[in-house]
Amino acid sequence: MLFLARQDLDLAFVELGSNNFSDFGSVMKNEVIVKSSAAVRAMPIGAGKGTSCSVLIGPGEAPNFALRKFVMEPGGGMPRHTNKVEHEQYILKGGAEVGIGGETYQVKEGDVVFIPEGVPHWYKADGEAGFEFLCIVPNKPDTIEILDTGC
């Protein structure tokens, strides 16, 4: 089974027999952070197609939430999967078809999306413009189960 585990400042694919991520690492005190998002390294998402993620503010930097930026190339996407944490998302550029639960939504620049914890979801970026969005998640252990391998 393939799981995506969010640990400290990186996203990594891990092949596991267990989905327990109780050791989430230490969290820094409330300290001011100001940095250029362009200086944060984008990591390719292995289960995705043409998809990368930059952890702009990670669990080691803020006590309650992580801020991530996802970029999907035109036609890129993420397969259907579940998370143990909710997602709050703001669409920066482009558009996508987003499946949440049993519904499919067309989202575009300026839209906001809320995905409750445990609800299956997937993304398919626009074939011409691609898709970029910010994603805020709580700083608590998250296990992501990939339900379908194709995007």
PDB file of C-alpha atoms in Angstrom:
ATOM      1  CA  MET A   1       0.000   0.000   0.000  1.00  0.00           C
ATOM      2  CA  LEU A   2       1.306   3.489  -0.817  1.00  0.00           C
ATOM      3  CA  PHE A   3       1.013   6.331   1.681  1.00  0.00           C
ATOM      4  CA  LEU A   4       2.178   9.928   1.545  1.00  0.00           C
ATOM      5  CA  ALA A   5       3.516  11.057   4.902  1.00  0.00           C
ATOM      6  CA  ARG A   6       3.930  14.723   5.855  1.00  0.00           C
ATOM      7  CA  GLN A   7       6.946  14.869   8.177  1.00  0.00           C
ATOM      8  CA  ASP A   8       8.691  18.047   9.245  1.00  0.00           C
ATOM      9  CA  LEU A   9       9.413  20.207   6.170  1.00  0.00           C
ATOM     10  CA  ASP A  10       9.320  17.641   3.366  1.00  0.00           C
ATOM     11  CA  LEU A  11       6.743  15.513   1.606  1.00  0.00           C
ATOM     12  CA  ALA A  12       7.924  11.975   0.994  1.00  0.00           C
ATOM     13  CA  PHE A  13       6.382   8.818  -0.386  1.00  0.00           C
ATOM     14  CA  VAL A  14       6.823   5.867   1.906  1.00  0.00           C
ATOM     15  CA  GLU A  15       5.822   2.259   1.400  1.00  0.00           C
ATOM     16  CA  LEU A  16       4.414   1.118   4.722  1.00  0.00           C
ATOM     17  CA  GLY A  17       2.627  -1.729   6.348  1.00  0.00           C
ATOM     18  CA  SER A  18       1.347   0.665   9.014  1.00  0.00           C
ATOM     19  CA  ASN A  19      -0.275   4.071   8.813  1.00  0.00           C
ATOM     20  CA  ASN A  20       0.766   5.335  12.251  1.00  0.00           C
ATOM     21  CA  PHE A  21       2.678   8.615  12.275  1.00  0.00           C
ATOM     22  CA  SER A  22       2.733   9.428  15.982  1.00  0.00           C
ATOM     23  CA  ASP A  23       6.239  10.944  15.928  1.00  0.00           C
ATOM     24  CA  PHE A  24       5.578  14.246  14.188  1.00  0.00           C
ATOM     25  CA  GLY A  25       8.694  16.056  15.382  1.00  0.00           C
ATOM     26  CA  SER A  26       9.093  19.125  17.517  1.00  0.00           C
ATOM     27  CA  VAL A  27       7.408  22.430  16.820  1.00  0.00           C
ATOM     28  CA  MET A  28       9.160  25.758  17.270  1.00  0.00           C
ATOM     29  CA  LYS A  29       7.814  28.522  19.485  1.00  0.00           C
ATOM     30  CA  ASN A  30       5.765  31.310  17.966  1.00  0.00           C
ATOM     31  CA  GLU A  31       8.418  33.255  16.080  1.00  0.00           C
ATOM     32  CA  VAL A  32       7.969  35.702  13.235  1.00  0.00           C
ATOM     33  CA  ILE A  33       8.814  34.247   9.816  1.00  0.00           C
ATOM     34  CA  VAL A  34       9.231  36.326   6.672  1.00  0.00           C
ATOM     35  CA  LYS A  35      10.806  34.703   3.617  1.00  0.00           C
ATOM     36  CA  SER A  36      10.558  34.596  -0.154  1.00  0.00           C
ATOM     37  CA  SER A  37       8.405  31.748  -1.433  1.00  0.00           C
ATOM     38  CA  ALA A  38      10.706  31.625  -4.476  1.00  0.00           C
ATOM     39  CA  ALA A  39      13.530  30.499  -2.168  1.00  0.00           C
ATOM     40  CA  VAL A  40      11.589  27.417  -0.987  1.00  0.00           C
ATOM     41  CA  ARG A  41      12.455  24.241  -2.880  1.00  0.00           C
ATOM     42  CA  ALA A  42       9.592  22.572  -4.758  1.00  0.00           C
ATOM     43  CA  MET A  43       9.487  18.801  -4.308  1.00  0.00           C
ATOM     44  CA  PRO A  44       7.945  16.576  -7.001  1.00  0.00           C
ATOM     45  CA  ILE A  45       4.994  14.515  -5.787  1.00  0.00           C
ATOM     46  CA  GLY A  46       5.661  10.927  -6.839  1.00  0.00           C
ATOM     47  CA  ALA A  47       2.040   9.774  -6.947  1.00  0.00           C
ATOM     48  CA  GLY A  48       1.047  12.828  -8.969  1.00  0.00           C
ATOM     49  CA  LYS A  49       1.518  13.662 -12.616  1.00  0.00           C
ATOM     50  CA  GLY A  50       3.445  16.897 -13.267  1.00  0.00           C
ATOM     51  CA  THR A  51       2.838  18.008  -9.668  1.00  0.00           C
ATOM     52  CA  SER A  52       5.177  19.620  -7.149  1.00  0.00           C
ATOM     53  CA  CYS A  53       4.797  21.021  -3.644  1.00  0.00           C
ATOM     54  CA  SER A  54       6.675  23.705  -1.716  1.00  0.00           C
ATOM     55  CA  VAL A  55       6.236  23.700   2.065  1.00  0.00           C
ATOM     56  CA  LEU A  56       6.231  27.465   2.646  1.00  0.00           C
ATOM     57  CA  ILE A  57       5.680  27.258   6.407  1.00  0.00           C
ATOM     58  CA  GLY A  58       6.111  23.791   7.871  1.00  0.00           C
ATOM     59  CA  PRO A  59       5.358  22.095  11.187  1.00  0.00           C
ATOM     60  CA  GLY A  60       8.863  22.955  12.410  1.00  0.00           C
ATOM     61  CA  GLU A  61       8.155  26.647  11.893  1.00  0.00           C
ATOM     62  CA  ALA A  62       4.625  27.273  13.176  1.00  0.00           C
ATOM     63  CA  PRO A  63       2.670  25.677  16.027  1.00  0.00           C
ATOM     64  CA  ASN A  64      -0.781  25.164  14.488  1.00  0.00           C
ATOM     65  CA  PHE A  65      -0.819  25.085  10.676  1.00  0.00           C
ATOM     66  CA  ALA A  66       1.402  24.329   7.673  1.00  0.00           C
ATOM     67  CA  LEU A  67       1.198  26.368   4.467  1.00  0.00           C
ATOM     68  CA  ARG A  68       2.002  24.609   1.207  1.00  0.00           C
ATOM     69  CA  LYS A  69       1.966  25.663  -2.439  1.00  0.00           C
ATOM     70  CA  PHE A  70       1.086  23.081  -5.087  1.00  0.00           C
ATOM     71  CA  VAL A  71       1.886  23.545  -8.777  1.00  0.00           C
ATOM     72  CA  MET A  72       0.440  21.252 -11.451  1.00  0.00           C
ATOM     73  CA  GLU A  73       1.633  21.459 -15.027  1.00  0.00           C
ATOM     74  CA  PRO A  74      -1.050  21.617 -17.752  1.00  0.00           C
ATOM     75  CA  GLY A  75      -2.809  18.233 -17.726  1.00  0.00           C
ATOM     76  CA  GLY A  76      -1.106  17.250 -14.446  1.00  0.00           C
ATOM     77  CA  GLY A  77      -2.900  16.031 -11.361  1.00  0.00           C
ATOM     78  CA  MET A  78      -3.133  13.943  -8.234  1.00  0.00           C
ATOM     79  CA  PRO A  79      -4.884  10.576  -7.952  1.00  0.00           C
ATOM     80  CA  ARG A  80      -7.843   9.939  -5.661  1.00  0.00           C
ATOM     81  CA  HIS A  81      -6.621   9.807  -2.069  1.00  0.00           C
ATOM     82  CA  THR A  82      -7.634  10.499   1.527  1.00  0.00           C
ATOM     83  CA  ASN A  83      -5.982  12.491   4.318  1.00  0.00           C
ATOM     84  CA  LYS A  84      -6.444  12.379   8.084  1.00  0.00           C
ATOM     85  CA  VAL A  85      -6.383  16.189   8.163  1.00  0.00           C
ATOM     86  CA  GLU A  86      -8.677  18.806   6.643  1.00  0.00           C
ATOM     87  CA  HIS A  87      -7.502  21.073   3.790  1.00  0.00           C
ATOM     88  CA  GLU A  88      -8.228  24.754   3.244  1.00  0.00           C
ATOM     89  CA  GLN A  89      -7.216  25.810  -0.269  1.00  0.00           C
ATOM     90  CA  TYR A  90      -6.992  29.066  -2.232  1.00  0.00           C
ATOM     91  CA  ILE A  91      -6.597  28.891  -6.012  1.00  0.00           C
ATOM     92  CA  LEU A  92      -3.774  31.166  -7.224  1.00  0.00           C
ATOM     93  CA  LYS A  93      -3.622  30.467 -10.970  1.00  0.00           C
ATOM     94  CA  GLY A  94      -5.252  28.408 -13.669  1.00  0.00           C
ATOM     95  CA  GLY A  95      -7.999  25.930 -13.060  1.00  0.00           C
ATOM     96  CA  ALA A  96      -8.748  22.290 -12.424  1.00  0.00           C
ATOM     97  CA  GLU A  97     -11.369  19.650 -12.090  1.00  0.00           C
ATOM     98  CA  VAL A  98     -11.420  18.626  -8.423  1.00  0.00           C
ATOM     99  CA  GLY A  99     -13.236  15.538  -7.214  1.00  0.00           C
ATOM    100  CA  ILE A 100     -14.348  15.660  -3.580  1.00  0.00           C
ATOM    101  CA  GLY A 101     -16.375  12.774  -2.240  1.00  0.00           C
ATOM    102  CA  GLY A 102     -18.774  11.823  -5.032  1.00  0.00           C
ATOM    103  CA  GLU A 103     -18.904  15.307  -6.621  1.00  0.00           C
ATOM    104  CA  THR A 104     -16.738  16.968  -9.278  1.00  0.00           C
ATOM    105  CA  TYR A 105     -16.091  20.722  -9.201  1.00  0.00           C
ATOM    106  CA  GLN A 106     -14.538  23.140 -11.703  1.00  0.00           C
ATOM    107  CA  VAL A 107     -12.311  25.534  -9.753  1.00  0.00           C
ATOM    108  CA  LYS A 108     -10.395  28.565 -10.971  1.00  0.00           C
ATOM    109  CA  GLU A 109      -8.232  31.463  -9.814  1.00  0.00           C
ATOM    110  CA  GLY A 110      -9.758  33.179  -6.764  1.00  0.00           C
ATOM    111  CA  ASP A 111     -11.881  30.197  -5.666  1.00  0.00           C
ATOM    112  CA  VAL A 112     -11.592  28.620  -2.223  1.00  0.00           C
ATOM    113  CA  VAL A 113     -12.021  24.936  -1.372  1.00  0.00           C
ATOM    114  CA  PHE A 114     -12.537  23.111   1.930  1.00  0.00           C
ATOM    115  CA  ILE A 115     -11.909  19.353   2.029  1.00  0.00           C
ATOM    116  CA  PRO A 116     -12.916  17.667   5.315  1.00  0.00           C
ATOM    117  CA  GLU A 117     -10.580  15.081   6.833  1.00  0.00           C
ATOM    118  CA  GLY A 118     -11.036  11.559   5.499  1.00  0.00           C
ATOM    119  CA  VAL A 119     -12.961  12.576   2.345  1.00  0.00           C
ATOM    120  CA  PRO A 120     -11.540  11.098  -0.887  1.00  0.00           C
ATOM    121  CA  HIS A 121     -10.386  13.754  -3.362  1.00  0.00           C
ATOM    122  CA  TRP A 122      -8.395  14.140  -6.601  1.00  0.00           C
ATOM    123  CA  TYR A 123      -7.179  16.868  -8.987  1.00  0.00           C
ATOM    124  CA  LYS A 124      -6.849  17.218 -12.772  1.00  0.00           C
ATOM    125  CA  ALA A 125      -5.222  20.477 -13.899  1.00  0.00           C
ATOM    126  CA  ASP A 126      -6.454  22.445 -16.896  1.00  0.00           C
ATOM    127  CA  GLY A 127      -4.764  21.251 -20.096  1.00  0.00           C
ATOM    128  CA  GLU A 128      -3.611  24.739 -21.094  1.00  0.00           C
ATOM    129  CA  ALA A 129      -3.189  26.897 -17.978  1.00  0.00           C
ATOM    130  CA  GLY A 130      -2.126  24.368 -15.358  1.00  0.00           C
ATOM    131  CA  PHE A 131      -3.106  24.842 -11.719  1.00  0.00           C
ATOM    132  CA  GLU A 132      -1.540  26.481  -8.658  1.00  0.00           C
ATOM    133  CA  PHE A 133      -3.008  26.678  -5.172  1.00  0.00           C
ATOM    134  CA  LEU A 134      -2.148  27.296  -1.546  1.00  0.00           C
ATOM    135  CA  CYS A 135      -3.116  24.566   0.908  1.00  0.00           C
ATOM    136  CA  ILE A 136      -3.324  25.067   4.668  1.00  0.00           C
ATOM    137  CA  VAL A 137      -3.412  21.972   6.880  1.00  0.00           C
ATOM    138  CA  PRO A 138      -3.306  21.491  10.663  1.00  0.00           C
ATOM    139  CA  ASN A 139       0.045  20.537  12.162  1.00  0.00           C
ATOM    140  CA  LYS A 140      -0.902  17.084  13.285  1.00  0.00           C
ATOM    141  CA  PRO A 141       0.061  13.645  12.001  1.00  0.00           C
ATOM    142  CA  ASP A 142      -1.354  12.921   8.558  1.00  0.00           C
ATOM    143  CA  THR A 143      -1.527   9.670   6.682  1.00  0.00           C
ATOM    144  CA  ILE A 144      -2.466   9.905   3.042  1.00  0.00           C
ATOM    145  CA  GLU A 145      -3.803   6.774   1.439  1.00  0.00           C
ATOM    146  CA  ILE A 146      -3.644   6.635  -2.359  1.00  0.00           C
ATOM    147  CA  LEU A 147      -6.904   5.010  -3.502  1.00  0.00           C
ATOM    148  CA  ASP A 148      -6.258   5.056  -7.286  1.00  0.00           C
ATOM    149  CA  THR A 149      -2.820   5.135  -8.899  1.00  0.00           C
ATOM    150  CA  GLY A 150      -3.757   7.017 -12.090  1.00  0.00           C
ATOM    151  CA  CYS A 151      -4.265  10.762 -12.411  1.00  0.00           C
TER     152      CYS A 151
END
